[in-house]
Coordinates of C-alpha atoms in Angstrom, one line a residue:
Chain A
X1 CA 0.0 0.0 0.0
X2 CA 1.6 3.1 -1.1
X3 CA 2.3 6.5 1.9
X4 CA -0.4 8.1 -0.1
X5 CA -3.3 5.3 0.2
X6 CA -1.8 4.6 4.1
X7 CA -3.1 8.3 4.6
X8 CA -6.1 8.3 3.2
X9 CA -7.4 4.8 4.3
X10 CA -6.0 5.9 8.2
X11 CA -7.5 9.6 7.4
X12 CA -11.1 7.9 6.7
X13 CA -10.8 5.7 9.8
X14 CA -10.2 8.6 12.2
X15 CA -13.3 10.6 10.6
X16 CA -15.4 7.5 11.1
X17 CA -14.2 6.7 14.9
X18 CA -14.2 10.7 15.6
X19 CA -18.4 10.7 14.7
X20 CA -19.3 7.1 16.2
X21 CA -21.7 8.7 19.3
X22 CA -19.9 7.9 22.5
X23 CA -20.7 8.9 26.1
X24 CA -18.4 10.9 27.7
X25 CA -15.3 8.4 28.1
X26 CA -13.1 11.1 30.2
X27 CA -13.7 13.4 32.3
X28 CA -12.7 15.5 35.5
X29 CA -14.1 13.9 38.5
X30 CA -15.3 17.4 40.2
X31 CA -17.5 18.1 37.5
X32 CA -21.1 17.2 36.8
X33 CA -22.5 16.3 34.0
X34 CA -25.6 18.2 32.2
X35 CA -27.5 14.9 32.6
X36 CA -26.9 14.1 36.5
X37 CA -25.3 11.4 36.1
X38 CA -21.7 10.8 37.4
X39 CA -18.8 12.3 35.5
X40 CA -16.0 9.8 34.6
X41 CA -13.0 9.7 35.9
X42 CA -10.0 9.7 33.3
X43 CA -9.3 5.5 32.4
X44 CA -7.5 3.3 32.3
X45 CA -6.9 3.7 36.0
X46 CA -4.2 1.8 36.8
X47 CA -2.3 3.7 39.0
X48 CA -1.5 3.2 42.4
X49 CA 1.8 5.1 43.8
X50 CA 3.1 8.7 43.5
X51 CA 6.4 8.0 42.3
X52 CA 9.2 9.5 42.1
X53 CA 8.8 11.1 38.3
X54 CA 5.4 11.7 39.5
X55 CA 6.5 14.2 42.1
X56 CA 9.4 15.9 39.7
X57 CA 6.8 16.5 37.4
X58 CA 4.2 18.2 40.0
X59 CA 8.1 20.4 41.3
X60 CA 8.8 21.5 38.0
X61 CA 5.2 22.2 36.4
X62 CA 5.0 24.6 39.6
X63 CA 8.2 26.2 38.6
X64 CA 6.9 26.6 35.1
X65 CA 4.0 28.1 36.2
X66 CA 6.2 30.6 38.8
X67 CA 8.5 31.6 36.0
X68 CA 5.4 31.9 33.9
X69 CA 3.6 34.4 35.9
X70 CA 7.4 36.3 36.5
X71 CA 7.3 37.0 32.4
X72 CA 4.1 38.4 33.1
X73 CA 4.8 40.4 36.1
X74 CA 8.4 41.8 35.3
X75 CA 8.9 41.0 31.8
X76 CA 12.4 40.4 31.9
X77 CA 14.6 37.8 29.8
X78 CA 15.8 36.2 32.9
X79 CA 12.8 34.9 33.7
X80 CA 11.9 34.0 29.8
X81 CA 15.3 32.2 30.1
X82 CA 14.1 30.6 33.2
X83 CA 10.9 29.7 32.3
X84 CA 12.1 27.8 28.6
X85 CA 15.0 25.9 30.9
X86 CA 12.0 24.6 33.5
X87 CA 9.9 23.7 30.8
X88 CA 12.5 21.7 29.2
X89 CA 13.2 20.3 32.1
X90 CA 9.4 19.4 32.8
X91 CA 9.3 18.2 29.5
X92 CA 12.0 15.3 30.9
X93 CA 10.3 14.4 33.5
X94 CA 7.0 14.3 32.2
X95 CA 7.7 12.0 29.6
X96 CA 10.2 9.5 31.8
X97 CA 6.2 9.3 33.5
X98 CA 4.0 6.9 32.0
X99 CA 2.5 7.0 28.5
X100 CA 4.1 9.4 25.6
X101 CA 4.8 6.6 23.2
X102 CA 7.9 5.4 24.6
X103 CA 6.4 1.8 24.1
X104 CA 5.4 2.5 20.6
X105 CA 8.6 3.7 19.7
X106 CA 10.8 1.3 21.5
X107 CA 8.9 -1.7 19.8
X108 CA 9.3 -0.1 15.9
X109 CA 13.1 0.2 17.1
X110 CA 13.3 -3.5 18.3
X111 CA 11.0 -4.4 15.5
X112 CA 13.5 -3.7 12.6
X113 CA 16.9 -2.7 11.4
X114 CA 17.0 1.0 11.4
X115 CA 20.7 3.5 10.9
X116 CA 21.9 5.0 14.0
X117 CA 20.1 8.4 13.5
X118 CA 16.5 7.2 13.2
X119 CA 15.6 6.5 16.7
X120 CA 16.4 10.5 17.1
X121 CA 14.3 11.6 14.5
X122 CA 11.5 9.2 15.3
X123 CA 11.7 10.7 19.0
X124 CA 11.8 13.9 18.4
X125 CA 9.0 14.1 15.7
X126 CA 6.7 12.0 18.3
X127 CA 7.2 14.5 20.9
X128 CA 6.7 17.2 18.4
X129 CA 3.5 16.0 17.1
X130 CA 2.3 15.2 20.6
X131 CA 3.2 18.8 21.6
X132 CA 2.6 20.1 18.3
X133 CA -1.1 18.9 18.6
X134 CA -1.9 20.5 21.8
X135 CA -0.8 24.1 20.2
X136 CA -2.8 23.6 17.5
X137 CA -6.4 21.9 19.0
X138 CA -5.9 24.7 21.9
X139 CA -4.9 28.1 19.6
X140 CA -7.9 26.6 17.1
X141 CA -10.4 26.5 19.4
X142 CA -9.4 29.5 21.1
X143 CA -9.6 31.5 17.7
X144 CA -12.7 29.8 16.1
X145 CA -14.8 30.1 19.9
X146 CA -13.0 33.8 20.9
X147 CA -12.7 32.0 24.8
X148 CA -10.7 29.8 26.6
X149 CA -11.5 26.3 26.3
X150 CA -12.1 24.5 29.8
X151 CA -9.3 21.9 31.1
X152 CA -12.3 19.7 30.9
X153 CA -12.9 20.0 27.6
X154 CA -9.4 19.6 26.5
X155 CA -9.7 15.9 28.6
X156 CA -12.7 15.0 26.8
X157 CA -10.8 15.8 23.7
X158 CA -7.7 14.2 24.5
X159 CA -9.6 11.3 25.9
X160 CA -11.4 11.4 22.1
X161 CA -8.3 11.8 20.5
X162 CA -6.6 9.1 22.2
X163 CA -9.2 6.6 21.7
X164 CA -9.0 7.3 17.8
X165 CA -6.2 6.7 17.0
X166 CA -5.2 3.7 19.7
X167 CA -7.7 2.3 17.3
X168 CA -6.1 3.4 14.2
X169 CA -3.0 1.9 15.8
X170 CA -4.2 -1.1 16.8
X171 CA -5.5 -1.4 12.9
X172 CA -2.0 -0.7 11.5
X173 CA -0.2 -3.4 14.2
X174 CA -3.3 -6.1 12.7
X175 CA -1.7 -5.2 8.8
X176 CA 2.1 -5.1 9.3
X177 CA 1.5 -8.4 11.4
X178 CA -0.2 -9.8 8.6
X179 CA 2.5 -8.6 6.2
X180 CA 6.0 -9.5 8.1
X181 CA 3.7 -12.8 8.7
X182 CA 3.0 -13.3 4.8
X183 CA 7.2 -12.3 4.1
X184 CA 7.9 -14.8 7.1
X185 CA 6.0 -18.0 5.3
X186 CA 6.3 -17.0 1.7
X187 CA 9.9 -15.3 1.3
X188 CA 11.4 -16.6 4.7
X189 CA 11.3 -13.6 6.5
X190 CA 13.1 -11.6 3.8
X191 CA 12.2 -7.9 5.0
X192 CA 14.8 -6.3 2.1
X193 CA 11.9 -4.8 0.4
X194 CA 9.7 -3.1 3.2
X195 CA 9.4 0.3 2.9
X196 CA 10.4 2.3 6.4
X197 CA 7.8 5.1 5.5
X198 CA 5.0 2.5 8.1
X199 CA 7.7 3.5 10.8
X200 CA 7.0 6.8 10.7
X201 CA 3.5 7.0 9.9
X202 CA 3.3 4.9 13.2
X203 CA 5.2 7.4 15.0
X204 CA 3.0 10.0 14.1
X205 CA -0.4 8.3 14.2
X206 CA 0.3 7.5 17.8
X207 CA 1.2 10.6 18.7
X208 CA -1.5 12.6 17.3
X209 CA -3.1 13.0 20.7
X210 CA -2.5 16.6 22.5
X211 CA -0.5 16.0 25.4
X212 CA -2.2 16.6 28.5
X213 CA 1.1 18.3 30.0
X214 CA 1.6 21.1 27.3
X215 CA -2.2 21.4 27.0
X216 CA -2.1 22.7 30.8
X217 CA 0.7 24.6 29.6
X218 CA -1.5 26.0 27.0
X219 CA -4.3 26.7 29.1
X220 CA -2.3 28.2 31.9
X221 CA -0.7 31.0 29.0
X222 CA -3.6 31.7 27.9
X223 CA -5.5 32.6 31.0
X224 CA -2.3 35.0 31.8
X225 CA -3.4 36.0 28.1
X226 CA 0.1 35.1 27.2
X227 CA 0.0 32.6 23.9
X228 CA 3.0 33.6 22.6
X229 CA 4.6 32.4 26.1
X230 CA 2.3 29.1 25.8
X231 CA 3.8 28.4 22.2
X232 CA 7.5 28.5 23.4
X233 CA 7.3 26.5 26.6
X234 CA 5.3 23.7 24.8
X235 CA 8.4 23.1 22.2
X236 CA 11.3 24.0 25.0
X237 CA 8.7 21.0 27.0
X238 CA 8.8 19.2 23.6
X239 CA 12.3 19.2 23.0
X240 CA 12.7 17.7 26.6
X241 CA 10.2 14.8 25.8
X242 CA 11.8 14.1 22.2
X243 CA 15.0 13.4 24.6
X244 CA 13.3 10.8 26.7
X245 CA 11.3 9.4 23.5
X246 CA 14.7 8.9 21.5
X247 CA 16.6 7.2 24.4
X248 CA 13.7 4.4 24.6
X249 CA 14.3 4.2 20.6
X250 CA 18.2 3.8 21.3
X251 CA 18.0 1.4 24.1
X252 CA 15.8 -0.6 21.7
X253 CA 18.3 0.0 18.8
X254 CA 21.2 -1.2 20.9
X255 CA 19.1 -4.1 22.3
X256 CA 18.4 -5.4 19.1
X257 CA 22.4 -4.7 18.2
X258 CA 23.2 -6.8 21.2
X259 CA 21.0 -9.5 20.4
X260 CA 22.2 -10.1 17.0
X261 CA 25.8 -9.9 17.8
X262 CA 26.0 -13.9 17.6
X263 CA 23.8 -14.0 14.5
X264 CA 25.5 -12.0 12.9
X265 CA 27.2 -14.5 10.6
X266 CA 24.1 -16.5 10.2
X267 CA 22.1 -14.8 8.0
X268 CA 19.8 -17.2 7.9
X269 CA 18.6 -17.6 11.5
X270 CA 18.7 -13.8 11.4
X271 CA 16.5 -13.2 9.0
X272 CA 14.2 -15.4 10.6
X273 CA 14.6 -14.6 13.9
X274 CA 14.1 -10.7 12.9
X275 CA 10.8 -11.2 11.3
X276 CA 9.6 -13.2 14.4
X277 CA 11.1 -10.2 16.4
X278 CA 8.8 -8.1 14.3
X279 CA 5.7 -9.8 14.8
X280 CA 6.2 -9.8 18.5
X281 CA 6.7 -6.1 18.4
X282 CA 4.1 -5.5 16.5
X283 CA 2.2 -7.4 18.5
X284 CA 3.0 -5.4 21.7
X285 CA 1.8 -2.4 19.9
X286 CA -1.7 -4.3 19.2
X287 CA -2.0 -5.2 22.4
X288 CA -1.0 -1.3 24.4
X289 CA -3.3 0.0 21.6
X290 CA -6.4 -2.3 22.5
X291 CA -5.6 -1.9 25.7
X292 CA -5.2 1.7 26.0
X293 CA -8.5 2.4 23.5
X294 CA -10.6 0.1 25.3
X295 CA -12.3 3.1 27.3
X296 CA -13.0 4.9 23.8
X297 CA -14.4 1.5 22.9
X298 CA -16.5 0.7 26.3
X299 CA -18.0 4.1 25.7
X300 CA -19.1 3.0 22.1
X301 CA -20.8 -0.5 23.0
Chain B
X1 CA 55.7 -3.7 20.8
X2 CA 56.4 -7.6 22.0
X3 CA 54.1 -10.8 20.6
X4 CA 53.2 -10.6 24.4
X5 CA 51.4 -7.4 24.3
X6 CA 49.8 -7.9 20.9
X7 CA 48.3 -10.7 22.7
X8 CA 47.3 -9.4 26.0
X9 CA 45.5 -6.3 24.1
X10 CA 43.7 -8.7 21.5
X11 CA 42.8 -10.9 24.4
X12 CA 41.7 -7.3 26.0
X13 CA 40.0 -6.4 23.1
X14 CA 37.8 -9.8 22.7
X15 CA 37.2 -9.7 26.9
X16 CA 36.1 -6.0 26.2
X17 CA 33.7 -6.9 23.3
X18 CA 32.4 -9.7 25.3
X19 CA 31.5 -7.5 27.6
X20 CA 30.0 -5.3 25.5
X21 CA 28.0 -8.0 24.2
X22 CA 27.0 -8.9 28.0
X23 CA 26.3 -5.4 28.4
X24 CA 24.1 -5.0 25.7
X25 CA 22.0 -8.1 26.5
X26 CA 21.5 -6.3 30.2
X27 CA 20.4 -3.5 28.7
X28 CA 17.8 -5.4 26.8
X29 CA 16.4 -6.8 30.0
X30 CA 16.1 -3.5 31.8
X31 CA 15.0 -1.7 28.5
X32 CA 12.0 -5.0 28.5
X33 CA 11.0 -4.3 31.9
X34 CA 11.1 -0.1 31.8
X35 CA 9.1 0.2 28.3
X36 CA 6.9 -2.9 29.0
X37 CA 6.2 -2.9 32.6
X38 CA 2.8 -2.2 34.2
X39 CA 4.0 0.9 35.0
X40 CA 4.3 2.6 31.6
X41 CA 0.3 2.5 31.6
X42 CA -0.3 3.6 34.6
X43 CA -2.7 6.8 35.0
X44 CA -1.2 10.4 35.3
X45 CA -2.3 12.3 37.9
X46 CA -3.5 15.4 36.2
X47 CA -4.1 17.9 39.9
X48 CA -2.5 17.9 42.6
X49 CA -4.2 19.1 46.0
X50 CA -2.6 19.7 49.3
X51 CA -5.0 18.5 52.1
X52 CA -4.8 20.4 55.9
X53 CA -7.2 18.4 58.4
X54 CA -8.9 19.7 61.1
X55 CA -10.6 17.3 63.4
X56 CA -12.8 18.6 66.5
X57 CA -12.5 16.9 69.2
X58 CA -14.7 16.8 72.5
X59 CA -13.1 14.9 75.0
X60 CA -12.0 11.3 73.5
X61 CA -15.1 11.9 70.2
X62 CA -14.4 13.4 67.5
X63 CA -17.6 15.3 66.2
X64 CA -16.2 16.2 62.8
X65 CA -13.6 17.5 60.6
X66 CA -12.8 20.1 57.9
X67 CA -10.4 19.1 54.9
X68 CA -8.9 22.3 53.6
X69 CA -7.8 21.3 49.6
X70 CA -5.4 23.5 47.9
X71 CA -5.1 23.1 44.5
X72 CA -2.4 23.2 41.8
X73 CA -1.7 26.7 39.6
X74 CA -3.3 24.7 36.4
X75 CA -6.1 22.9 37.8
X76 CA -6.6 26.6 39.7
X77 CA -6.9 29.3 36.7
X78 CA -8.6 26.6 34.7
X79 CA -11.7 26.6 37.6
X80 CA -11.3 30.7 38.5
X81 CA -11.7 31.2 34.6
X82 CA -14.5 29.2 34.7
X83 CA -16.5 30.2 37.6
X84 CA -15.4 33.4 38.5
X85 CA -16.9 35.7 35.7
X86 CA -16.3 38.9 36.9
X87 CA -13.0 38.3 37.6
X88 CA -12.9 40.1 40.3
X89 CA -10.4 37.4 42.1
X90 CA -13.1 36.6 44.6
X91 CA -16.3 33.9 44.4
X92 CA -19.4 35.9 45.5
X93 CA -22.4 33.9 46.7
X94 CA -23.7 33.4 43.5
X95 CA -20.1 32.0 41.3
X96 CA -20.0 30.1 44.8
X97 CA -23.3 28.1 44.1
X98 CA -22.1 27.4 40.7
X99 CA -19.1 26.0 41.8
X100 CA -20.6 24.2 44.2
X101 CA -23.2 22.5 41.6
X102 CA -20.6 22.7 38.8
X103 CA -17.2 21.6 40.7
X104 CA -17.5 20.2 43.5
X105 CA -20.6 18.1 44.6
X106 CA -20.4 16.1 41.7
X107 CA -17.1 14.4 44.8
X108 CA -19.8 12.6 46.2
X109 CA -19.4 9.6 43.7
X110 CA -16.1 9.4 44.8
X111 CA -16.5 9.5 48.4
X112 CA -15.2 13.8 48.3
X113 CA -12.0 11.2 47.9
X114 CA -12.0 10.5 52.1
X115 CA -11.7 7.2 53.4
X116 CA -12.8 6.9 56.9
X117 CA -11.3 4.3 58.9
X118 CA -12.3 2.2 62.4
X119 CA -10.4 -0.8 62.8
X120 CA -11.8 -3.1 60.4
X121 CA -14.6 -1.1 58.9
X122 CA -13.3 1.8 56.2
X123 CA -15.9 4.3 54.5
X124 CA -16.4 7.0 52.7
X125 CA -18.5 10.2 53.4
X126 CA -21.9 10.4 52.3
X127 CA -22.4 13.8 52.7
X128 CA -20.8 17.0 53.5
X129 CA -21.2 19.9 54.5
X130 CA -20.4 24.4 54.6
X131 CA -18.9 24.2 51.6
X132 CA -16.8 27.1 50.3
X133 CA -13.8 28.6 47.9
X134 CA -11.2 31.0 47.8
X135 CA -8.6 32.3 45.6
X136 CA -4.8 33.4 46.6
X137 CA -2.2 34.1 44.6
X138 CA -3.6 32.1 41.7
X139 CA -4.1 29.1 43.8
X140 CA -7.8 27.7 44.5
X141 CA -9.1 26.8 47.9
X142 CA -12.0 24.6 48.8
X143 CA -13.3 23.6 52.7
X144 CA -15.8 21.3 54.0
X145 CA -16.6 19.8 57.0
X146 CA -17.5 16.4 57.3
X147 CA -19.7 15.5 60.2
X148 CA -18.7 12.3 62.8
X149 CA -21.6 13.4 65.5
X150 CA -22.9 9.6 66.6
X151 CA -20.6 7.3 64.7
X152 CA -18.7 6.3 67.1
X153 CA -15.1 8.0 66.1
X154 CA -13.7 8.4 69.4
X155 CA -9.9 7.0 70.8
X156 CA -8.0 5.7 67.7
X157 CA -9.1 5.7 64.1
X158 CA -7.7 6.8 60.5
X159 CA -8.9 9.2 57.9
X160 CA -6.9 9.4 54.3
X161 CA -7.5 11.8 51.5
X162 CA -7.3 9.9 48.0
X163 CA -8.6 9.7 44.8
X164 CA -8.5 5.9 43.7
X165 CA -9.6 7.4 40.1
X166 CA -6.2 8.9 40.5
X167 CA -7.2 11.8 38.5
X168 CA -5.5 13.8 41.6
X169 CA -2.5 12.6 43.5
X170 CA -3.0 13.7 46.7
X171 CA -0.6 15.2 49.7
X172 CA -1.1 16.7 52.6
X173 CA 0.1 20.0 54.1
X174 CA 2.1 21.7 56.6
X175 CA 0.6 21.6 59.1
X176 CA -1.0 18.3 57.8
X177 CA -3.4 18.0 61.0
X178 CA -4.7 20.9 63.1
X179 CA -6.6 19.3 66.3
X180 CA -9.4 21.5 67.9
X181 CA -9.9 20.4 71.6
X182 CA -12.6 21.4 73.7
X183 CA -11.7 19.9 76.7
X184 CA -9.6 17.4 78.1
X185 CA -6.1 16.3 76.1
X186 CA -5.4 16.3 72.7
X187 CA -5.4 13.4 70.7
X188 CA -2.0 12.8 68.4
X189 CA -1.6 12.0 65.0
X190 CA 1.1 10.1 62.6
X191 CA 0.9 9.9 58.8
X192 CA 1.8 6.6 56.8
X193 CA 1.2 4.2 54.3
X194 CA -0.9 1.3 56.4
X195 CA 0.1 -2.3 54.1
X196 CA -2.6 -4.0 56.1
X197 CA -5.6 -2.1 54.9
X198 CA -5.2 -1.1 51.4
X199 CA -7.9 0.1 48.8
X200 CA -9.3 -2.5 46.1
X201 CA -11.0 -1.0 43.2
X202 CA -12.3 -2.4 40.2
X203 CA -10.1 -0.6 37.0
X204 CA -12.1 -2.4 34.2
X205 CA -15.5 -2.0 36.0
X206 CA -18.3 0.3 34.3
X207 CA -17.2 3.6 34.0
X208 CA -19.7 5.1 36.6
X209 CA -18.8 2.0 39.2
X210 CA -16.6 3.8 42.0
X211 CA -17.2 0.7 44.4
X212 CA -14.5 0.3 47.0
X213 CA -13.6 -3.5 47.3
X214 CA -13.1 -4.9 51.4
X215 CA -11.5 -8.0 49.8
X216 CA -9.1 -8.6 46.9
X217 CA -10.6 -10.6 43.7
X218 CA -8.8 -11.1 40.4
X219 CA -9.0 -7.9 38.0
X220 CA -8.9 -6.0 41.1
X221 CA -6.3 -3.0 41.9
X222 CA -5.1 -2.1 45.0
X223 CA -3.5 0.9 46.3
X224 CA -2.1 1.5 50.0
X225 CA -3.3 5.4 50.8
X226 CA -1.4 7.0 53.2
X227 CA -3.9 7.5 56.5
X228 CA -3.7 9.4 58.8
X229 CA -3.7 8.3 62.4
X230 CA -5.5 10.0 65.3
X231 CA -5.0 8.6 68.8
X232 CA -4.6 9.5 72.6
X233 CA -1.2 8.8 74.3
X234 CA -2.7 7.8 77.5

């Protein structure tokens, strides 16, 4: 399937899922609903410690916000200076916490053979979409409805979002099983002539979701009526994120390395033994997407 | 340079790339259990509030408490902008029923996220009570006073602030416990994680099911909140 049908075929799925009527599958807990009945909480909810990364990530989002409201107050470039270095810094921590694709990417890095730079680039476009997504559903709304969307909203959105393309993903995992499953009986695993464009179009699929982080990031600016401020935390967060994203690529990269240090000469086994290893990551990714779209699809059935 | 040495640093070389090898198949492991580990699905807590308790005490019966929440900048300016509409940094009576109705009774399917706790028997709040906000310095307040008259919450029992939806992660202040005695001694308190009575909750149940589990079943999660503990010395 050429980049060009992938699109289209994935674009049409996301329109489909993004109208199927659902009940509200996120939202904040201290809210009510018009209806009376009980808002939900945000799932999948298993949680059940406040962790170290947790607590960094509550620290620095404070600082961001301090360093924030200093632009604001004084309106010097220390605190502009400040306030990019914190957000970076949240970035880091926020996306060593859990979710932010850092399983999606780390399986497409174990899944295939990929040159040294390409765990980078796949990192640091994930995070940028990610972020990149919040700018643009947050500055959208706030031009097209001339207010401030709520932080519920945003959730509900997210939550939306989320679910979409989890499913999408989860659809993409079934195919490329299917395929490295088809090279695997019919060519013996031969992967020479796969196309690395489905890495990418992963990358991004998955993290077309706004990230809750820079969304309160984006919210927050925008209530000191400070977008501009918003926009430039989000990528200094961003850039901090791709970091974390692109080491869980590496550590895949060098994994795989490592594993096929002794196979190295056998090019047989190898071949085989890296389509299996693509299957399996593949289907990891099928399994986190059902798992984590399964609210979206509760809230549909 | 001698045959000897040539030797020693191929030998070197290979014990170096063995380790290497070695190195890279630990890696693997760790990499396997960081990326794929429960833990990378695991909720984020999107608030954080700061809880300051204040039980009232007459004699050895505690008639009630208050729980004091502050909340986080974001979480904050996202409810001021919503329910202050004047802006005039303070909720009059009227943006204070709307809040009320808007953000904050809808707690009580969650228990206002207190857990009450008499030796064996934990519960949550069914009702509360003089509800009310404030805004400083960007940060939101809320207070409400839960009432213990006739239920039997005298000498030692435990009270924790926790949301098992984990939408919040929860902590408590400084001062953490403020104790308001009417007469007689004051009872004492110690925070901490109590292994031996920990929360089960069902994270693949319906979406509106908020039912808190005494025992442990299969598909269950459990979380250990930390309680606090109120008890007299003597």
């Amino acid at each position: 399937m050429s980049l060009k049908r992938t699109f289209c075929a994935l674009a049409a799925l996301a329109l489909v899922l993004l109208f199927v009527p659902c009940n509200d599958i996120s939202a904040n807990p201290f809210l009510s609903s018009d209806n009376n009945k009980p808002a939900y909480a945000p799932p999948p909810v298993y949680g059940g410690r406040i962790d170290y990364f947790v607590t960094m990530q509550f620290e620095y989002r404070e600082k961001v916000a301090h360093y924030l409201r200093g632009i604001k107050d004084s309106g010097t470039a220390g605190f502009l200076l400040m306030f990019i270095a914190v957000s970076f810094l949240y970035g880091l921590f926020h996306a060593a916490g859990p979710g932010h694709r850092k399983t999606v990417v780390f399986s497409l890095f174990f899944s295939r053979r990929a040159r040294w730079f390409e765990p980078a680039c796949a990192g640091f476009l994930s995070s940028l979409v990610h972020a990149g997504t919040s700018i643009a559903i947050i500055s959208l709304l706030y031009i097209i409805q001339a207010r401030v969307i709520s932080l519920a909203e945003s959730e509900n959105i997210y939550a939306l979002m989320e679910g979409v393309t989890f499913i999408i993903l989860a659809v993409m995992s079934i195919l490329l099983i299917a395929n490295a499953l088809f090279r695997l009986v019919k060519r013996g695993g031969d992967s020479s002539a796969v196309k690395t464009h489905s890495l990418y179009v992963m990358v991004v699929v998955s993290s077309l979701v706004p990230c809750p982080g820079a969304a309160m990031l984006m919210l927050l600016s925008l209530y000191a009526g400070m977008l501009w401020a918003g926009i430039v935390g989000v990528l200094a967060m961003s850039v901090g994120m791709g970091v974390v994203i692109s080491l869980s690529g590496y550590l895949a990269y060098t994994g795989r390395s490592g594993l096929f240090f002794r196979l190295k000469k056998r090019e047989h086994a190898l071949i085989k033994v890296s389509a299996l290893l693509e299957i399996l990551s593949y289907g990891i990714i099928l399994l986190f997407s059902l798992f984590m779209a399964w609210p979206f699809i509760r809230s549909v059935i | 340079m001698s045959r000897f040495s040539i030797l020693r640093a191929a030998y070197n070389f290979m014990r170096w790339e063995k380790m290497m090898h070695m190195r890279k198949c630990f890696i693997i492991m760790v990499m396997f259990y960081l990326m794929l580990s429960p833990q990378s699905v695991f909720s984020h807590p999107h608030v954080k509030i700061i809880s300051t308790i204040t039980f009232y005490f007459n004699g050895r019966i505690c008639e009630g408490c208050r729980v004091q929440w502050m909340f986080d900048d974001y979480f904050s300016a996202s409810m001021i902008n919503d329910f202050d509409k004047n802006r005039d940094g303070v909720f009059d009576e009227r943006e204070l029923k709307s809040l009320y109705k808007g953000g904050f009774i809808n707690l009580k399917n969650y228990g206002f996220f207190v857990f009450l706790r008499k030796g064996n028997e934990r519960t949550n709040p069914e009702s509360v009570s003089e509800f009310t906000a404030w805004q400083k310095n960007g940060k939101l307040f809320y207070s409400f006073y839960i009432s213990l008259n006739n239920k039997k919450y005298t000498d030692d029992f435990y009270l924790a602030v926790f949301d098992r939806s984990f939408y919040c992660a929860s902590f408590y202040g400084n001062p953490a416990v403020i104790i308001n005695q009417k007469s007689g001694t004051s009872p004492v308190y110690e925070i901490s994680k109590n292994k031996k009575f920990p929360v089960y909750y069902d994270p693949a149940g319906a979406p509106d099911d908020m039912t808190i589990y005494k025992r442990w079943k299969p598909g269950l999660e459990t979380a250990y909140p930390e309680e606090i503990h109120i008890y007299f010395r003597d």
